[in-house]
Coordinates of C-alpha atoms in Angstrom, one line a residue:
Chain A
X289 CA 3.5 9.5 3.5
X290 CA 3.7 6.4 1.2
X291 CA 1.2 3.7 2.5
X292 CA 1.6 -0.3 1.8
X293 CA -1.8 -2.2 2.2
X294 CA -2.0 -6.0 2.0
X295 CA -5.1 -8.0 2.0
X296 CA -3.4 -11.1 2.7
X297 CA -4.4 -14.5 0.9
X298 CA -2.9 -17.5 -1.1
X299 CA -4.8 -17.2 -3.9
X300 CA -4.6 -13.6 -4.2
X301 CA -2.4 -11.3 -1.8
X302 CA -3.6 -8.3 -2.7
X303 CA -1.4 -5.1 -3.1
X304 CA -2.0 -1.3 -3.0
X305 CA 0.5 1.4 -2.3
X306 CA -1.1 5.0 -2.0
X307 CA 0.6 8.3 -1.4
X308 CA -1.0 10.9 0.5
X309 CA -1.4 12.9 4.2
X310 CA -4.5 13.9 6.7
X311 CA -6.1 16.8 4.5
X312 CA -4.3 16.6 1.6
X313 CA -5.2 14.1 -1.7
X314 CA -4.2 10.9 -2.3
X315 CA -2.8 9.2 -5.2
X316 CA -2.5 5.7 -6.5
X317 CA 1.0 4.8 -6.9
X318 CA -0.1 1.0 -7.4
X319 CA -2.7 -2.1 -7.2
X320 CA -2.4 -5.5 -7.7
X321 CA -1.9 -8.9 -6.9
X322 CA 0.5 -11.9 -6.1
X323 CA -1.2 -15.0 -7.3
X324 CA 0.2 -18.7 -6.4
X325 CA -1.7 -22.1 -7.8
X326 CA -3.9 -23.5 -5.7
X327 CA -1.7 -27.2 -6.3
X328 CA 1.3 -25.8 -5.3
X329 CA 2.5 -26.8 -1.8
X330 CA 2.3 -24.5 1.1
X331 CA 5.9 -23.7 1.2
X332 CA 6.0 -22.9 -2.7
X333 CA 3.2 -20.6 -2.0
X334 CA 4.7 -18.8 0.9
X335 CA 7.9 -17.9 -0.7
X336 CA 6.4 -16.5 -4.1
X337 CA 3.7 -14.1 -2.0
X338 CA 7.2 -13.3 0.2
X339 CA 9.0 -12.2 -3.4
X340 CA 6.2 -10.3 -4.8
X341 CA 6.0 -8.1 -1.7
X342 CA 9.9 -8.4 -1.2
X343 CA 9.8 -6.7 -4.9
X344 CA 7.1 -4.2 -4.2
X345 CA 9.1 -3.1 -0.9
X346 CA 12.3 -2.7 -3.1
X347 CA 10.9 -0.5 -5.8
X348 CA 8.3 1.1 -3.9
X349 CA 9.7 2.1 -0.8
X350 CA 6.7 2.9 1.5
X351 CA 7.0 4.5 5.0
X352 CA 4.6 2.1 6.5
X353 CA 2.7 -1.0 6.0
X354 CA -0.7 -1.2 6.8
X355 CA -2.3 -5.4 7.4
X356 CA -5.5 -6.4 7.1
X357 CA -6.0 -8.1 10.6
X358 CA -7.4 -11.7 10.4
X359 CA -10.3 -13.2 12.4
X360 CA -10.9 -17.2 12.9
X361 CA -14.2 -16.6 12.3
X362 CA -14.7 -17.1 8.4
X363 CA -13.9 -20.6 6.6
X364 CA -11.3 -22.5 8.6
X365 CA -9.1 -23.3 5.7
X366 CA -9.2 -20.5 4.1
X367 CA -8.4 -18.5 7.5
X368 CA -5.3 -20.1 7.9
X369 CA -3.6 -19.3 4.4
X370 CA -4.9 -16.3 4.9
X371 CA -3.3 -15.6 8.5
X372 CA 0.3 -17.3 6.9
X373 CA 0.0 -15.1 4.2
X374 CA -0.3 -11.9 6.6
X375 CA 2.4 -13.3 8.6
X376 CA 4.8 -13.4 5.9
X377 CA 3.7 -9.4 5.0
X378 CA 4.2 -8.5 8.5
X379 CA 8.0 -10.3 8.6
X380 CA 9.0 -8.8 5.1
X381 CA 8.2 -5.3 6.7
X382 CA 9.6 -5.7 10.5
X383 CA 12.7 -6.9 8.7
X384 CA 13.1 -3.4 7.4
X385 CA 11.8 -1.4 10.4
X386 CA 9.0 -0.3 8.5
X387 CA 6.1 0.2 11.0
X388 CA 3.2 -2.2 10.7
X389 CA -0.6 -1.6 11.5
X390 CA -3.6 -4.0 11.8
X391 CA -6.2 -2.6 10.5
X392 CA -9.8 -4.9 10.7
X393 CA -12.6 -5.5 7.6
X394 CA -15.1 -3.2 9.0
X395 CA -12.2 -0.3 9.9
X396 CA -11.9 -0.3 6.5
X397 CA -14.7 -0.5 4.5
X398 CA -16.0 2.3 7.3
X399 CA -13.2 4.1 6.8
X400 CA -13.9 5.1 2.6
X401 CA -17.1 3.9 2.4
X402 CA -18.9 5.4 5.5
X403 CA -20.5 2.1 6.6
X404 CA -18.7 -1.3 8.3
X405 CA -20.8 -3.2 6.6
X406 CA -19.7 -2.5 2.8
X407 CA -19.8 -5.0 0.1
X408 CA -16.9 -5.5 -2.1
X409 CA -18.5 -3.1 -5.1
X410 CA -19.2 -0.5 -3.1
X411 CA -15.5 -0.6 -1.7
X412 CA -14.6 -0.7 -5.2
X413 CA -16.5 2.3 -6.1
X414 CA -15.4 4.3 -3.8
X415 CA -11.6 3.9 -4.0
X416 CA -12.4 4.8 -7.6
X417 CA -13.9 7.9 -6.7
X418 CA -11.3 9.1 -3.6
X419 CA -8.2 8.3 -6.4
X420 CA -10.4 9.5 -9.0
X421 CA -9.6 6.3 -11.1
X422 CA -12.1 5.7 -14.7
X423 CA -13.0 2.3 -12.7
X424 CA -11.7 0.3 -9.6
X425 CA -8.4 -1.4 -9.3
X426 CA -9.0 -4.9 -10.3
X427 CA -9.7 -7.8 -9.0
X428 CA -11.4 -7.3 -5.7
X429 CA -8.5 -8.1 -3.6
X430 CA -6.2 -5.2 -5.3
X431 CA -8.8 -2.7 -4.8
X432 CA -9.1 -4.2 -0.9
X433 CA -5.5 -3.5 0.0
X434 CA -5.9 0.2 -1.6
X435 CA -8.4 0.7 0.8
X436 CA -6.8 -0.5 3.3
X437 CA -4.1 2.1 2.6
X438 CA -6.4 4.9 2.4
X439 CA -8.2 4.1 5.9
X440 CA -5.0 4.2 7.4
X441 CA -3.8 7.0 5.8
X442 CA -7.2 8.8 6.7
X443 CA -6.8 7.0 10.5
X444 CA -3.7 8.3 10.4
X445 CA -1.9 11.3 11.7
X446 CA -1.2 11.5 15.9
X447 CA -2.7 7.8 15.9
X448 CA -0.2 6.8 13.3
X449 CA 2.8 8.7 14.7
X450 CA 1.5 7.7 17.8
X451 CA 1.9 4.0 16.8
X452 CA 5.3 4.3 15.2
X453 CA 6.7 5.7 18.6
X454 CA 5.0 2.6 20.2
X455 CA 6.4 0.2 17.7
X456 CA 10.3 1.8 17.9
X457 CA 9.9 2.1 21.9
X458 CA 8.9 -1.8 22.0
X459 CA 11.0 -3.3 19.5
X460 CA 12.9 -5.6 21.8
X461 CA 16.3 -7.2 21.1
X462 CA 14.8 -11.0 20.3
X463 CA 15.5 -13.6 22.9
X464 CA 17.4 -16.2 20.9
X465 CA 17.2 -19.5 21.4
X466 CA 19.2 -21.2 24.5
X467 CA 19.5 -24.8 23.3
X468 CA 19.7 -27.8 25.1
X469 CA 22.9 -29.6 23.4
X470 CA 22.9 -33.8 22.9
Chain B
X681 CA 20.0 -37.0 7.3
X682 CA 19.4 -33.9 9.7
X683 CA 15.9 -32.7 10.2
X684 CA 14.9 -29.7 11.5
X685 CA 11.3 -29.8 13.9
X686 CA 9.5 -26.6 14.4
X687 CA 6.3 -26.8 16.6
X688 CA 5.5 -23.5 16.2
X689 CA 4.0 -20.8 18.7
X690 CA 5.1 -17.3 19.3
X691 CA 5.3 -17.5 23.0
X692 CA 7.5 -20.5 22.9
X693 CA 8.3 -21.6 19.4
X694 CA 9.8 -25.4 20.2
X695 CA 13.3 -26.2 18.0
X696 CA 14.6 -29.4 18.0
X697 CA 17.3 -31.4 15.2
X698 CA 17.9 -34.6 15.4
X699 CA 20.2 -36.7 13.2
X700 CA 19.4 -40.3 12.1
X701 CA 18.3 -42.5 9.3
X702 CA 15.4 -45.3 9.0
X703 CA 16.8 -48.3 10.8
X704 CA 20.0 -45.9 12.2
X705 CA 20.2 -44.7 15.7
X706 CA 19.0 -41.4 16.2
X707 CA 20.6 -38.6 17.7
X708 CA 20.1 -35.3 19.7
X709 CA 21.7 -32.5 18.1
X710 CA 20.0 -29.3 19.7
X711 CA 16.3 -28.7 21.0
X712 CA 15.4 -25.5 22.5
X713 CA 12.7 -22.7 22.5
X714 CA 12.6 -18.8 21.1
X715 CA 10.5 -17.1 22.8
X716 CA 8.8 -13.8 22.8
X717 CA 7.5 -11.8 25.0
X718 CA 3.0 -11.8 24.8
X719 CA 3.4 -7.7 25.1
X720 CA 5.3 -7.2 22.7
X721 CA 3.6 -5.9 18.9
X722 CA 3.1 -8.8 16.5
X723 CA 5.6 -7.9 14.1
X724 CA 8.6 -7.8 16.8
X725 CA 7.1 -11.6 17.8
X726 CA 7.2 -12.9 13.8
X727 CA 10.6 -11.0 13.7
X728 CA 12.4 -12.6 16.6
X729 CA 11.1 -15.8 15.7
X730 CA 12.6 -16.1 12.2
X731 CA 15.8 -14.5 13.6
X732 CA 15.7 -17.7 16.0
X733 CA 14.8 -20.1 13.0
X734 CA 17.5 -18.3 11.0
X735 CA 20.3 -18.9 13.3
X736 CA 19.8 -22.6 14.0
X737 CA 19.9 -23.1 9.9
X738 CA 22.8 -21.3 9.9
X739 CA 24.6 -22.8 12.9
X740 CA 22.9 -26.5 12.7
X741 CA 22.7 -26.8 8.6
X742 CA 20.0 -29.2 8.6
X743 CA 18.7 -31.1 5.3
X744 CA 15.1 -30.9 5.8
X745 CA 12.2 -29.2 8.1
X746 CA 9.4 -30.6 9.7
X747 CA 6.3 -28.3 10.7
X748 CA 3.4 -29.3 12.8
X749 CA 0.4 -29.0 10.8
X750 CA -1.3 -26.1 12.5
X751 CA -5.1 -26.3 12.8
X752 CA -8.1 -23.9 13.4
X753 CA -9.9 -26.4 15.9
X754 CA -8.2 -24.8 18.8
X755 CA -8.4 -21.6 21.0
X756 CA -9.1 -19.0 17.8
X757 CA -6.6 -16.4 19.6
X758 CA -4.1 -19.2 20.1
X759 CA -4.3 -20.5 16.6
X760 CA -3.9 -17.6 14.9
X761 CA -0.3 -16.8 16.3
X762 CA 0.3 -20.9 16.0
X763 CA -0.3 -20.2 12.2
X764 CA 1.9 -17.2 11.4
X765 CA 4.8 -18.6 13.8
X766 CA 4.2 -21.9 11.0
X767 CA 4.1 -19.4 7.8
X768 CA 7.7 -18.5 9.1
X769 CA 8.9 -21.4 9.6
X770 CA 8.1 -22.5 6.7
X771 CA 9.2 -19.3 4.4
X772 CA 12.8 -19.9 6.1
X773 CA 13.4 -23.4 5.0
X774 CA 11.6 -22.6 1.6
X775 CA 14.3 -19.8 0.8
X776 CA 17.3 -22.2 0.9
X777 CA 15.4 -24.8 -0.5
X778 CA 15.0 -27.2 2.5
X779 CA 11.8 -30.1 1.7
X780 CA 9.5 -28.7 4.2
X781 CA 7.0 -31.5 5.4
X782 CA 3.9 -30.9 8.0
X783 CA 2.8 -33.4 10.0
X784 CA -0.5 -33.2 12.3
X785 CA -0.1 -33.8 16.0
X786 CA -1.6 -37.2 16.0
X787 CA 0.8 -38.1 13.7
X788 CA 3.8 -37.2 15.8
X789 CA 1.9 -38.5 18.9
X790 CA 1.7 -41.7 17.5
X791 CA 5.1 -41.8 15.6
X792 CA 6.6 -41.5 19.5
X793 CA 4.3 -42.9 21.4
X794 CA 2.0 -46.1 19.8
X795 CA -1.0 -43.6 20.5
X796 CA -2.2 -40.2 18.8
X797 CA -3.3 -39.1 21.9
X798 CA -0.4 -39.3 24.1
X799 CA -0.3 -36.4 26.7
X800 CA 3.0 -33.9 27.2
X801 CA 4.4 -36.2 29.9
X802 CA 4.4 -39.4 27.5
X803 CA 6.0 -38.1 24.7
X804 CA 8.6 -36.0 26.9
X805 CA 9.0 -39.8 28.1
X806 CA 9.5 -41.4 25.1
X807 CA 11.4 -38.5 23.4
X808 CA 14.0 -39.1 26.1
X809 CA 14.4 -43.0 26.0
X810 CA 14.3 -42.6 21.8
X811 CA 17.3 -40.3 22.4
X812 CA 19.0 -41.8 25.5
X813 CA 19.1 -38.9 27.1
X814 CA 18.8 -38.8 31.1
X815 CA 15.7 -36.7 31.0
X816 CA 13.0 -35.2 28.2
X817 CA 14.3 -32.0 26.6
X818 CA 12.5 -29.1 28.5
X819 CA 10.3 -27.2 28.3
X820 CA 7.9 -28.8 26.9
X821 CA 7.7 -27.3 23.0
X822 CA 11.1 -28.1 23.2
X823 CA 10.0 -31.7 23.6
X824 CA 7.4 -31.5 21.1
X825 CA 9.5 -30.3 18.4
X826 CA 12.4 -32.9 19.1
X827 CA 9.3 -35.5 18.7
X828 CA 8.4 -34.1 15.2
X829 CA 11.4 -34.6 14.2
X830 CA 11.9 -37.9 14.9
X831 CA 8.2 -38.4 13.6
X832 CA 9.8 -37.6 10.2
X833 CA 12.6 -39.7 10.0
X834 CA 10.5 -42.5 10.9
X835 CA 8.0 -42.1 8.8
X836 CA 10.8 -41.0 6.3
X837 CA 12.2 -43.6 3.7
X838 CA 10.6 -43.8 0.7
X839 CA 8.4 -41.1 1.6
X840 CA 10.7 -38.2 2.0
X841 CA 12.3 -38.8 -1.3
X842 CA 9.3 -39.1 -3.1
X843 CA 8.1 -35.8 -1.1
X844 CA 11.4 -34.2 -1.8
X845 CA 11.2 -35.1 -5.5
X846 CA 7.2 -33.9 -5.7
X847 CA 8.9 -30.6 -4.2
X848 CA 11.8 -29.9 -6.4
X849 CA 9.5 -30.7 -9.3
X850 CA 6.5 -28.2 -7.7
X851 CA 8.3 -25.5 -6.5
X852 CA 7.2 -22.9 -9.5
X853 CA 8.7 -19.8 -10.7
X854 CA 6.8 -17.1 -8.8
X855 CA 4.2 -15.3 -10.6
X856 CA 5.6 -11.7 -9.8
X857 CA 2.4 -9.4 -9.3
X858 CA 1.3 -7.4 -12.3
X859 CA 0.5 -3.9 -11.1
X860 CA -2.2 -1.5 -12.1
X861 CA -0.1 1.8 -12.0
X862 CA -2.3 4.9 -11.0

């Protein structure tokens, strides 16, 4: 199985795309990050995060996408780039079918570093040490969405198929729009 | 000009066009809703939703889109869907190249209405008697989104060139991600 994570953000969206199975080892296929300028307009910074993970999709071909879900709790602007930036991840990979999982902060830092309440070295350190990488994928946010990969690989198995069934069971056909003509 | 209101939501996602110029009569082209259904997974919601978006730019052609400026003050559940149904909407107009322009509520309020604090019932009100039309556009989003619309052309002029201009000049070459291959 060929997981997509995504750390959402404007700044930095991270990427990671790790292959691997319940039991068996994982491997870095790739990290890294979509970047857009803090002085760009919002719609400027949408669209390039949509073609960086548009591209990664293309070449990379994952079976599933796993999101980090957001939470209004942190910094209020901030919170909202970030849950625009998830959005757009979560539209680029419904538009292929590919399933998609929310997957929360402390699901993932419990998931590869034994405790929910990880700081971003010790995450760091121990996607190193699970991919057996010389040093963590950099910056922060790259090393994020691996590990967001690897919890939901590790999460995985009857949850995930059981989730895929969910997803292909409930995908309805969209309402579209009745208008009101003037 | 033709411009394109989103109020965005993923239970009802308001659509409204309107045609019309500073100083020129305005007119009703379409207003309606998508909506989708609260049970269904997240990334079927964001999905039908830009397959609604997507149509009326197809079908209605518009030359600009307006987006309610979404912020975290309300209901935190709420505002988080409010904010990826707005991330779509504005990734749809920003891959054809449509000026995308948010405006806050108050704004469109008082664009409509003389006040920024108007209720539903006013600017459903005024919306109508802007439009000549024999009764507000229902349901309500519908309403609202027909009102940001109008709040643009109004407020338009000399303002939506310049923002158009500030845009064509902005809208950078995407940095494409620069992977970390394991």
């Amino acid at each position: 199985m060929r997981v997509f994570g995504v750390d959402p953000g404007l700044t930095r969206c991270g990427l990671g795309v790790v292959d691997g199975g319940v039991g068996a080892p994982l491997r870095l296929v790739e990290a890294g990050v979509v970047r857009t300028p803090a002085d760009a307009a919002i719609d400027a910074r949408l669209l390039a995060v949509e073609q960086g993970i548009e591209e990664w999709l293309d070449r990379l071909k994952p079976d599933c996408v796993a999101v980090e879900r957001v939470f209004a709790q942190h910094n209020v602007r901030t919170v909202m780039g970030t849950a625009q930036a998830s959005a757009v991840a979560i539209v680029c990979a419904a538009r292929r079918g590919l399933p998609v999982t929310l997957h929360t902060p402390s699901e993932v830092k419990a998931a590869v570093t034994g405790s929910g309440r990880a700081d971003k070295a010790q995450i760091g350190a121990m996607v190193a040490r699970i991919l057996r990488l010389d040093s963590p994928p950099k910056p922060a946010d790259a090393a994020d969405a691996v590990a967001l990969a690897i919890c939901h690989i590790w999460r995985g198995g009857a949850t995930n198929r059981l989730a895929a069934a969910v997803a292909a069971a409930r995908t309805p056909s969209p309402r579209l729009p009745r208008g009101t003509r003037g």
